[in-house]
mmCIF file of C-alpha atoms in Angstrom:
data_model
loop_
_atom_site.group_PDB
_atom_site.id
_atom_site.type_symbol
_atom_site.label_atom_id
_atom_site.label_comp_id
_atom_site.label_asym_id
_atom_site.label_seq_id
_atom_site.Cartn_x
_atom_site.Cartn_y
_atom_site.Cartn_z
ATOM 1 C CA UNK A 21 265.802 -48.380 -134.450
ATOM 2 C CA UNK A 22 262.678 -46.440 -135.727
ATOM 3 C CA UNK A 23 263.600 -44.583 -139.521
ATOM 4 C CA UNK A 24 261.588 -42.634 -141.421
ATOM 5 C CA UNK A 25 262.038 -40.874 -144.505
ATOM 6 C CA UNK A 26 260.939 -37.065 -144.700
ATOM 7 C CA UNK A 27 261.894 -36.762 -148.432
ATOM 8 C CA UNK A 28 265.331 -36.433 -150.735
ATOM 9 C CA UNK A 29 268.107 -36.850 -148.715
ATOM 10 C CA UNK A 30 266.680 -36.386 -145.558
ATOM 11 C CA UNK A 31 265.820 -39.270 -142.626
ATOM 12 C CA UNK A 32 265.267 -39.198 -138.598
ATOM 13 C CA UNK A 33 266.527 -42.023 -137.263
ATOM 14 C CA UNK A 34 265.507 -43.085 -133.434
ATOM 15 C CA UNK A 35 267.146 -45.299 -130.737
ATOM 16 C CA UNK A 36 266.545 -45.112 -127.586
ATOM 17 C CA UNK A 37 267.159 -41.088 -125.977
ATOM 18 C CA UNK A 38 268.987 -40.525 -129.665
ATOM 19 C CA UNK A 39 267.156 -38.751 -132.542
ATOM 20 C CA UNK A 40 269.384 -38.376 -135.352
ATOM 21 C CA UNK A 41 268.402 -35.993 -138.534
ATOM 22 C CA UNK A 42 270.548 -37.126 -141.540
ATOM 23 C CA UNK A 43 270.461 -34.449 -144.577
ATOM 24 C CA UNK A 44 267.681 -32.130 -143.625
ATOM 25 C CA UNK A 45 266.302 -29.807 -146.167
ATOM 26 C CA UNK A 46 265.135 -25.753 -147.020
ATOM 27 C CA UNK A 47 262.119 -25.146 -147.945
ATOM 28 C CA UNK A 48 263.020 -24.207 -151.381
ATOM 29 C CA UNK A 49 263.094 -27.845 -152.046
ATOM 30 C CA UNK A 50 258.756 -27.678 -151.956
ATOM 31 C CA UNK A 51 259.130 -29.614 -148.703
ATOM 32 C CA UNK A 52 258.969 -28.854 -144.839
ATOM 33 C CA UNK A 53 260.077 -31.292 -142.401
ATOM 34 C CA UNK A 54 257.509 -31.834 -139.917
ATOM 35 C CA UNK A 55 257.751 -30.611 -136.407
ATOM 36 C CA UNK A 56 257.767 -34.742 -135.295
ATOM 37 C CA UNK A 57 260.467 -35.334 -137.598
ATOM 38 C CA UNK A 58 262.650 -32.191 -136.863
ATOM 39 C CA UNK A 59 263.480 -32.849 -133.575
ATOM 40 C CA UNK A 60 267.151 -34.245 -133.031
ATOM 41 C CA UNK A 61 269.902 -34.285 -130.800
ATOM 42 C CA UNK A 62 272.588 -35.016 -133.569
ATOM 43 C CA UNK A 63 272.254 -33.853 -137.132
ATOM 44 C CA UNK A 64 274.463 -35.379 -140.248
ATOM 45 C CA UNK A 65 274.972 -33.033 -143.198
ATOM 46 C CA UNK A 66 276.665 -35.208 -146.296
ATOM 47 C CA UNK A 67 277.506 -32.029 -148.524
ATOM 48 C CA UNK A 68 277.083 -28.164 -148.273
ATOM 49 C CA UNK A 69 273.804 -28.416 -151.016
ATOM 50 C CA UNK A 70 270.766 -26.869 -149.105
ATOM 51 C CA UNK A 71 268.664 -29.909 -149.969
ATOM 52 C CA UNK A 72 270.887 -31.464 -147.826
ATOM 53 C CA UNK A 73 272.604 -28.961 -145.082
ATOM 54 C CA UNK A 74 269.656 -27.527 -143.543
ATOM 55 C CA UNK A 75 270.714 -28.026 -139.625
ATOM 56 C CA UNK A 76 269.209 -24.996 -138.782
ATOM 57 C CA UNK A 77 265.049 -26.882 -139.346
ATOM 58 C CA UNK A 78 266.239 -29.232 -136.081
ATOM 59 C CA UNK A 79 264.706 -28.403 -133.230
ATOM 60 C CA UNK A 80 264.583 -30.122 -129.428
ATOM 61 C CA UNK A 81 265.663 -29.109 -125.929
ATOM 62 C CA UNK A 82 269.159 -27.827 -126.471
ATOM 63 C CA UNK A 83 271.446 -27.062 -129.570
ATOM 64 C CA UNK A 84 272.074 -30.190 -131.470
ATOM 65 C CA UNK A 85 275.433 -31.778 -132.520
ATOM 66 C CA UNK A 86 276.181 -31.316 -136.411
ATOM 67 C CA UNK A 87 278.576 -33.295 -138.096
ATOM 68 C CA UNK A 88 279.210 -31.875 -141.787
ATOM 69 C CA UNK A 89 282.823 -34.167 -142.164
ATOM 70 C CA UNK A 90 284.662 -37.150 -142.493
ATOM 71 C CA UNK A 91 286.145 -38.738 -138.793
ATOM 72 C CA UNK A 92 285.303 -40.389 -135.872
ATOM 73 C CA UNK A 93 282.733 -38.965 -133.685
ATOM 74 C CA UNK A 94 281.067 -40.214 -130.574
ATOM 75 C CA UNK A 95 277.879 -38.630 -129.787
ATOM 76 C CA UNK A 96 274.233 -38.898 -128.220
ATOM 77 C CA UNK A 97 275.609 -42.548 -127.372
ATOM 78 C CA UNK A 98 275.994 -43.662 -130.861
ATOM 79 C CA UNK A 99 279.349 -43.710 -132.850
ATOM 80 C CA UNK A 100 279.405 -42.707 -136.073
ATOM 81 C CA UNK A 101 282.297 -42.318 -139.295
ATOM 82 C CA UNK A 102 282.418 -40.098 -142.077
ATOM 83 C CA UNK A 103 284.086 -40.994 -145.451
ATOM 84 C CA UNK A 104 284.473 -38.292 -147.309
ATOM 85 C CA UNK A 105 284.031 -39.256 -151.413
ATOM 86 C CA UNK A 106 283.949 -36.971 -154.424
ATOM 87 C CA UNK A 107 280.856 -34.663 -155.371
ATOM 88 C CA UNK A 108 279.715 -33.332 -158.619
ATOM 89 C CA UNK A 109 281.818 -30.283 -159.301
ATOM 90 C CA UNK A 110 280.761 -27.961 -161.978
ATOM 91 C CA UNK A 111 283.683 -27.059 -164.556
ATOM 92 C CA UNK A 112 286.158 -24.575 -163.135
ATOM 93 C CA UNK A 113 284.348 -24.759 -159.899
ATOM 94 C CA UNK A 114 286.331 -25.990 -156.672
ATOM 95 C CA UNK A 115 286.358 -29.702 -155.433
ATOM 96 C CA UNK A 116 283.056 -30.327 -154.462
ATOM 97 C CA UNK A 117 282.982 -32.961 -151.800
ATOM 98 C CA UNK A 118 280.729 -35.835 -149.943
ATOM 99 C CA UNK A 119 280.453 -37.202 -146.723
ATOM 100 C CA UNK A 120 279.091 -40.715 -146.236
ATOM 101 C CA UNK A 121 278.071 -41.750 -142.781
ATOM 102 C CA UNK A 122 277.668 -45.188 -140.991
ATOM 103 C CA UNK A 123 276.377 -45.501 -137.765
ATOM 104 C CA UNK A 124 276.479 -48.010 -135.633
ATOM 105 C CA UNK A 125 272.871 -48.210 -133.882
ATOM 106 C CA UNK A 126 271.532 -51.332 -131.967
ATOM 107 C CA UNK A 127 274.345 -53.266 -132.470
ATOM 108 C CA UNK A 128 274.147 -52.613 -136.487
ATOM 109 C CA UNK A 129 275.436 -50.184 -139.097
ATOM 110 C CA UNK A 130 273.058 -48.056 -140.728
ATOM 111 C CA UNK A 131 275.059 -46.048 -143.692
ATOM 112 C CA UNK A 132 273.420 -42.931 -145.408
ATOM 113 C CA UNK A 133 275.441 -42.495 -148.931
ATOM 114 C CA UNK A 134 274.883 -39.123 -149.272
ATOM 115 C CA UNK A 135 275.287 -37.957 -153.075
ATOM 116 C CA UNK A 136 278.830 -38.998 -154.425
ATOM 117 C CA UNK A 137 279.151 -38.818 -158.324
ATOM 118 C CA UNK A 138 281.024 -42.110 -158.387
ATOM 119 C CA UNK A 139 281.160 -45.571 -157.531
ATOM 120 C CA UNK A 140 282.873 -46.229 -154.445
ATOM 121 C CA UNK A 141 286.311 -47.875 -154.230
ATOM 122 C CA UNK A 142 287.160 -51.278 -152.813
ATOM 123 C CA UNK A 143 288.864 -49.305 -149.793
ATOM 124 C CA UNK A 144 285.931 -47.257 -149.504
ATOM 125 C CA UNK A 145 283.456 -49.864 -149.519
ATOM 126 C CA UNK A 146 285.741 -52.133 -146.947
ATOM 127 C CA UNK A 147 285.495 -48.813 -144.567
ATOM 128 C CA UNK A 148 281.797 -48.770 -144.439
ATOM 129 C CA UNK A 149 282.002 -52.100 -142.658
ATOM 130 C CA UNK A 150 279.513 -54.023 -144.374
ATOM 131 C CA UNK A 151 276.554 -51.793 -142.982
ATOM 132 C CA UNK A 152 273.111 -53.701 -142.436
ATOM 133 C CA UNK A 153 270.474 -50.953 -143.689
ATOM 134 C CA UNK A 154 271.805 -48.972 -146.697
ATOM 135 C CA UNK A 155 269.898 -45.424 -147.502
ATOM 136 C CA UNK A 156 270.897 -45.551 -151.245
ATOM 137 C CA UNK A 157 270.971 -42.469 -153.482
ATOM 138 C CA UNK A 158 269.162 -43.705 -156.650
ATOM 139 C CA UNK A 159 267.962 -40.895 -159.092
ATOM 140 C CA UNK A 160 270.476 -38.211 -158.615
ATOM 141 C CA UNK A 161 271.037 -37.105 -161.989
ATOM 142 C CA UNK A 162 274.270 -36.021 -161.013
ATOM 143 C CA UNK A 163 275.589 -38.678 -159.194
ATOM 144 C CA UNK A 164 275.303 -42.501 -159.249
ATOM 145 C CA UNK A 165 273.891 -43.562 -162.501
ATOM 146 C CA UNK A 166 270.708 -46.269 -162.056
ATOM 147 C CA UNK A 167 273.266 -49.261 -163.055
ATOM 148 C CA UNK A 168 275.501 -47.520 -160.134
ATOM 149 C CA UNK A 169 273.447 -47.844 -157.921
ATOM 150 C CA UNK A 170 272.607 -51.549 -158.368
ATOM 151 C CA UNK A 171 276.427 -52.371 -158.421
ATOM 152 C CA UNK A 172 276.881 -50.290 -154.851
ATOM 153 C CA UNK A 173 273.563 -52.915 -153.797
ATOM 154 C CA UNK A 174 276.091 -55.872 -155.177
ATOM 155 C CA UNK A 175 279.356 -54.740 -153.828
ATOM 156 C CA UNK A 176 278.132 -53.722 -150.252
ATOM 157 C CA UNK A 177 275.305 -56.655 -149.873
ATOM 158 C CA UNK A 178 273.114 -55.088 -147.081
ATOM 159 C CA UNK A 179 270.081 -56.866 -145.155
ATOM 160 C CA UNK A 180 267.857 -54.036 -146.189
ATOM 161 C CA UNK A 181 268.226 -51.193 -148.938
ATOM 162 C CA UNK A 182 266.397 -47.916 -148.496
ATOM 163 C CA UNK A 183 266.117 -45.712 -151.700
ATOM 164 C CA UNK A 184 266.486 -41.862 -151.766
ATOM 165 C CA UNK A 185 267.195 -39.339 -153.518
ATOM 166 C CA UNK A 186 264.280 -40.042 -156.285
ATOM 167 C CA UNK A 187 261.670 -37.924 -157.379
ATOM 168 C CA UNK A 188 258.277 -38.245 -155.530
ATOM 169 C CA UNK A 189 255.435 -35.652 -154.714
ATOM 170 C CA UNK A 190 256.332 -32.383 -153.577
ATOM 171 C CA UNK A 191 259.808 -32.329 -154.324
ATOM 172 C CA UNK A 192 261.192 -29.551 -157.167
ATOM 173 C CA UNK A 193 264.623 -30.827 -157.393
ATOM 174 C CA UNK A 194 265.052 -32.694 -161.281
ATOM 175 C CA UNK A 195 265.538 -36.417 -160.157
ATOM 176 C CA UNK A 196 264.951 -39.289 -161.669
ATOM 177 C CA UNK A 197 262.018 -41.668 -160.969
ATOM 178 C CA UNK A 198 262.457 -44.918 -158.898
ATOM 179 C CA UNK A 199 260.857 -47.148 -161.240
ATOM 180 C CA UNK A 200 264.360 -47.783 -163.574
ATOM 181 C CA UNK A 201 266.609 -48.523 -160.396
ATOM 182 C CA UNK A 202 263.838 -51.360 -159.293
ATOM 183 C CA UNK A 203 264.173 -52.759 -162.936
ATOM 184 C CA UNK A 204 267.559 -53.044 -162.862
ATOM 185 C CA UNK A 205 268.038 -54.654 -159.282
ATOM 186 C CA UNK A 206 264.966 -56.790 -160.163
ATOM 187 C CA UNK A 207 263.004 -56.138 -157.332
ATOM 188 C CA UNK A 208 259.287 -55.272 -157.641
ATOM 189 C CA UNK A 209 258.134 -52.466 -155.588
ATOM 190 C CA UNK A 210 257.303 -53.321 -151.973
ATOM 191 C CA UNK A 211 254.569 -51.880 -150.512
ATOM 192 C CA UNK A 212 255.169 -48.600 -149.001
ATOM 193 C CA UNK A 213 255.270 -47.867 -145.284
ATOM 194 C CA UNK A 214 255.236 -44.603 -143.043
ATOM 195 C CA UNK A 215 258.120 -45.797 -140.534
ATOM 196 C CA UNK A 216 260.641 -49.018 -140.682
ATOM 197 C CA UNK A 217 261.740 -50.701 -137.234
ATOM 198 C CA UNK A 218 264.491 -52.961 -137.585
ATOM 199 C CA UNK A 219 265.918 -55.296 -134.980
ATOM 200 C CA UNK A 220 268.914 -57.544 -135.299
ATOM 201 C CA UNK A 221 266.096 -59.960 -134.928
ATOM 202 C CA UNK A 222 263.779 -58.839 -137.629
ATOM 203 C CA UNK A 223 266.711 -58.251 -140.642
ATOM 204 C CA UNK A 224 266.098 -60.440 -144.015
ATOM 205 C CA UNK A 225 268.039 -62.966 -144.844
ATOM 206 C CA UNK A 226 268.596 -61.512 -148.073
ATOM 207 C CA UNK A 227 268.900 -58.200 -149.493
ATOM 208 C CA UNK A 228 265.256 -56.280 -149.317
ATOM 209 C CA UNK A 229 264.095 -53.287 -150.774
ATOM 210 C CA UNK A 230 262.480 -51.480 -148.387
ATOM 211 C CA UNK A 231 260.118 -48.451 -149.371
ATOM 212 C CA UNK A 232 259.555 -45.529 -147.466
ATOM 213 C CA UNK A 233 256.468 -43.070 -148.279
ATOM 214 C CA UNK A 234 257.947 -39.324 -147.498
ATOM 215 C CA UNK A 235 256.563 -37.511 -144.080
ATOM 216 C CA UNK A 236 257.319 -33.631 -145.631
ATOM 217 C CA UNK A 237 254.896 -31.302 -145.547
ATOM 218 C CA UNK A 238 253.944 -30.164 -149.280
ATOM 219 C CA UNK A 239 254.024 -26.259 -149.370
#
């Protein structure tokens, strides 16, 4: 599977006739997702934020599938499950809420955390499945705290970690920087690549940071 990182939240991931768009965003966010990377068959939206529910940028031959919920769902030949998880939720404001996704892809499990404002539970982290590429959330600033984040690294143990959600060029939204999350894990910072392609064949023994330079379009 071909993924590549179009900024925040938002990924296209590619398998054979499947292109999925995971968490597209509005342009409010300073961003536009390329034409290349808005084409999709299958969209994921993790919670009802516009940096995150923008379904209407995909493009491609015919309407594509959006999935906005926890479940089972079979679709563009993959099979994918939501888990829905608690969102930050302004005072007095109703339950906001957040949809992880795994997907299995290739005959591995590629899980996008969306934005939850918590650490996950044991149950919660057994239903993910032990996923082999992990697109982790780490500079929300209202969500997983930078020690969070490492202890969702520790607790799920995936081949390859992908980090989101951080602030980088282009992007208005008031995140925090990647630098403090690498600390922390005690990685150093890979060099940065335009696409990954993982293989069941090419997956690290160990857990690897993996880091993704964002395809949006500054506006």
């Amino acid at each position: 599977m071909d993924i590549t990182w179009i900024g925040h939240a938002a990924f296209q991931v590619r398998s054979g006739n499947a292109a999925l768009l995971m968490d597209p965003f509005g342009e409010e966010l300073g961003l536009r997702v390329p034409p290349q990377q808005s084409r999709a068959n299958l969209v994921t939206v993790s919670n009802d934020s516009g940096n995150h529910n923008a379904s209407d940028v995909a493009t491609g031959d015919a309407k594509p599938v959006i999935l906005d919920g926890p479940g089972e769902y079979e679709a563009s030949g993959l099979h994918l499950r939501g888990i829905r998880t608690s969102r930050y939720t302004p005072e007095g404001a109703p339950q906001a809420w957040n949809t992880v996704f795994v997907i299995e892809v290739e005959g591995m499990l590629l899980c996008h955390l969306g934005n939850p404002d918590r650490l996950l539970t044991v149950r919660e982290v057994e239903e993910l499945g032990s996923p082999h590429v992990l697109l982790l959330p780490v500079g929300s600033k209202q969500g997983l705290t930078t020690a969070d984040a490492v202890e969702v690294v520790n607790s799920i143990s995936p081949r390859i970690v992908v980090p989101m959600l951080f602030a980088h060029p282009g992007n208005k939204t008031d995140l925090r920087e990647l630098g403090p999350f690498l600390q922390e894990l005690g990685a150093k910072a890979p060099e940065r690549q335009n696409r990954l392609t993982v293989t069941r064949a090419n997956l690290p023994e160990e857990t690897t940071v993996a880091l993704l330079e964002p395809s949006g379009t500054m506006i």
